[in-house]
C-alpha positions as MATLAB code, in Angstrom:
seq = 'XXXXXXXXXXXXXXXXXXXXXXXXXXXXXXXXXXXXXXXXXXXXXXXXXXXXXXXXXXXXXXXXXXXXXXXXXXXXXXXXXXXXXXXXXXXXXXXXXXXXXXXXXXXXXXXXXXXXXXXXXXXXXXXXXXXXXXXXXXXXXXXXXXXXXXXXXXXXXXXXXXXXXXXXXXXXXXXXXXXXXXXXXXXXXXXXXXXXXXXXXXXXX';
ca = [
      36.669    6.134    9.191;
      35.745    4.407    6.103;
      33.045    1.682    6.472;
      35.859   -0.856    5.908;
      37.707    0.070    8.839;
      34.789    0.322   10.657;
      33.682   -3.478    9.976;
      37.685   -4.237   10.702;
      37.292   -2.717   14.166;
      33.597   -4.487   14.978;
      35.240   -7.941   13.694;
      38.597   -7.165   16.174;
      36.248   -6.301   19.069;
      33.950   -9.333   18.595;
      36.844  -11.430   18.596;
      38.388  -10.053   21.990;
      35.055  -10.431   23.387;
      34.972  -14.144   22.397;
      38.334  -15.006   23.807;
      37.507  -13.249   27.160;
      34.063  -14.853   27.437;
      34.248  -18.218   25.579;
      36.701  -21.521   25.709;
      38.064  -21.215   22.169;
      40.338  -23.879   22.062;
      38.031  -27.013   21.757;
      40.020  -29.569   19.656;
      37.785  -31.141   16.667;
      40.312  -34.063   16.351;
      39.204  -34.802   20.113;
      35.431  -34.965   18.914;
      36.493  -37.191   16.056;
      38.307  -39.580   18.211;
      35.649  -39.679   21.290;
      32.939  -40.661   18.312;
      35.270  -43.478   17.186;
      35.934  -44.639   20.680;
      32.217  -45.105   21.351;
      31.729  -46.667   18.024;
      34.270  -49.307   19.454;
      32.792  -49.593   22.702;
      29.238  -50.066   21.491;
      30.832  -52.983   18.838;
      32.487  -54.486   21.923;
      29.286  -54.059   24.089;
      27.054  -55.579   21.322;
      29.560  -58.379   21.107;
      29.332  -59.666   24.465;
      25.784  -59.001   24.860;
      25.494  -61.612   21.973;
      27.924  -63.781   23.412;
      26.254  -63.998   26.666;
      22.697  -64.384   25.129;
      24.148  -67.324   22.651;
      26.245  -68.878   24.975;
      29.299  -69.299   22.777;
      32.416  -68.049   24.254;
      31.533  -69.100   27.859;
      30.925  -65.588   29.062;
      27.554  -66.764   29.903;
      28.457  -68.371   33.142;
      28.753  -65.056   34.382;
      26.022  -64.064   36.940;
      24.046  -61.152   35.281;
      25.179  -58.960   37.931;
      28.851  -59.151   36.954;
      28.023  -59.033   33.227;
      26.430  -55.739   33.592;
      29.536  -54.648   35.560;
      31.406  -55.748   32.830;
      29.425  -53.271   30.381;
      29.751  -50.490   32.758;
      33.814  -51.378   32.682;
      33.580  -51.095   28.978;
      31.754  -47.792   29.005;
      34.211  -46.368   31.385;
      37.058  -46.950   29.283;
      35.420  -45.323   26.498;
      34.883  -42.320   28.489;
      38.210  -42.329   30.212;
      40.043  -42.448   26.495;
      37.560  -39.428   25.553;
      38.449  -37.392   28.269;
      42.203  -37.943   28.465;
      41.984  -37.536   24.667;
      39.912  -34.282   24.972;
      42.264  -32.746   27.541;
      45.581  -33.702   25.656;
      44.636  -32.487   22.189;
      42.725  -29.104   23.936;
      45.962  -28.474   25.821;
      48.096  -28.702   22.721;
      45.924  -26.651   20.878;
      45.765  -23.758   23.487;
      49.463  -23.862   23.565;
      50.102  -23.363   19.998;
      47.181  -20.721   19.935;
      49.275  -19.325   23.081;
      46.151  -19.046   25.311;
      46.046  -20.227   28.797;
      43.840  -23.481   29.019;
      42.902  -23.086   32.984;
      40.870  -19.415   32.980;
      37.696  -18.314   34.532;
      36.157  -18.928   31.458;
      37.420  -22.672   31.642;
      36.041  -22.974   34.993;
      32.786  -21.865   34.233;
      32.705  -24.301   31.386;
      33.258  -27.124   33.601;
      31.119  -25.940   36.050;
      27.911  -25.730   33.684;
      28.836  -29.117   32.194;
      29.354  -31.113   34.976;
      26.724  -30.485   36.876;
      23.892  -31.881   34.510;
      26.228  -35.014   33.915;
      27.036  -35.680   37.520;
      23.010  -35.568   38.275;
      22.786  -37.740   35.273;
      25.161  -40.460   36.510;
      23.476  -40.440   39.554;
      20.074  -41.020   38.116;
      21.820  -44.016   36.167;
      23.029  -45.378   39.233;
      19.996  -45.162   40.619;
      18.121  -46.733   37.480;
      21.044  -49.589   38.113;
      19.606  -50.159   41.806;
      15.801  -50.352   40.976;
      16.805  -52.713   37.882;
      15.476  -50.348   35.151;
      18.680  -51.135   32.856;
      17.008  -50.351   29.718;
      16.857  -46.735   30.675;
      20.382  -46.438   31.265;
      21.478  -45.279   27.609;
      18.267  -43.097   26.863;
      19.311  -41.078   30.379;
      22.916  -40.967   29.578;
      22.132  -39.374   26.088;
      19.673  -37.029   27.565;
      21.799  -35.545   30.292;
      25.001  -35.517   28.259;
      22.991  -33.686   25.923;
      21.845  -31.307   28.515;
      25.365  -30.869   29.571;
      26.477  -29.825   26.280;
      23.653  -27.339   25.915;
      24.350  -25.870   29.349;
      28.062  -25.301   28.362;
      27.462  -24.159   24.703;
      27.614  -20.102   26.123;
      30.971  -20.836   26.968;
      32.475  -22.346   23.875;
      32.581  -21.639   20.261;
      31.071  -24.254   17.490;
      28.411  -26.316   17.362;
      28.059  -28.178   20.845;
      24.772  -26.735   21.472;
      23.628  -28.283   18.046;
      25.387  -31.739   19.235;
      23.617  -31.335   22.754;
      20.122  -30.923   21.348;
      20.464  -33.699   19.035;
      21.779  -36.240   21.846;
      18.862  -34.850   24.023;
      16.356  -35.889   21.127;
      18.156  -39.398   20.467;
      17.349  -40.153   24.281;
      14.192  -39.134   24.214;
      13.289  -41.427   21.260;
      15.356  -44.362   22.811;
      13.414  -44.411   25.597;
      10.507  -45.630   23.402;
      12.666  -48.663   22.375;
      13.699  -50.234   25.474;
      16.342  -53.062   24.342;
      18.106  -50.874   21.550;
      19.582  -48.594   23.655;
      23.353  -49.569   22.470;
      22.098  -48.421   18.941;
      21.055  -45.057   20.168;
      23.935  -45.089   22.196;
      26.234  -45.446   19.263;
      24.564  -43.048   17.042;
      24.572  -40.082   20.024;
      28.240  -40.419   21.590;
      29.493  -41.834   18.157;
      28.192  -41.001   15.092;
      27.077  -37.527   16.445;
      30.476  -36.895   18.076;
      32.410  -37.541   14.558;
      30.211  -35.283   12.767;
      30.368  -32.551   15.124;
      34.066  -33.040   15.544;
      34.655  -33.091   11.898;
      32.924  -29.677   11.733;
      35.003  -28.290   14.495;
      38.148  -29.466   12.745;
      37.334  -28.173    9.619;
      36.232  -24.840   10.703;
      38.715  -24.089   13.434;
      41.344  -26.516   13.392;
      42.604  -26.062    9.869;
];
């Protein structure tokens, strides 16, 4: 066996192992769109905050409790759109690659991702309960980053770096209370667009 054949065999073996242990159908375009949704959500959120503070649109008459719920609704819509887009585009990519989307690897991936995310979500509810609103955005970034890092062993691409970037951004944001929406836009918006573009260029083209 020549050296060229040997290297080719190693490449094929590595490819087979990756397919059996890693979920490879994550869509780069879904990452880009998630980033776009997040930036739009941040823009809407900032507009609502400015309107509430300046009293120009009538929204300032809302009790603060209801206004905070309104901001949570905006964030929930962004999350719903992002998850729906990721599921649809990833399913489409898996189908075009003749791959099953629901496998043991997918289940391990979801478990690794959801546990830190769910924990962070509960903690954010506690922060809201004790009126520590300024820490919610930083903790969202930190626990989302932990979810990405934890799930990275079951995926291809740069999701680990996306996670680390969000963790660092979240930690920095804890020192700039009141500017959380800007860090939120950076982590969930800009970083997702960069990550999605890299994924799309490397795996989707």
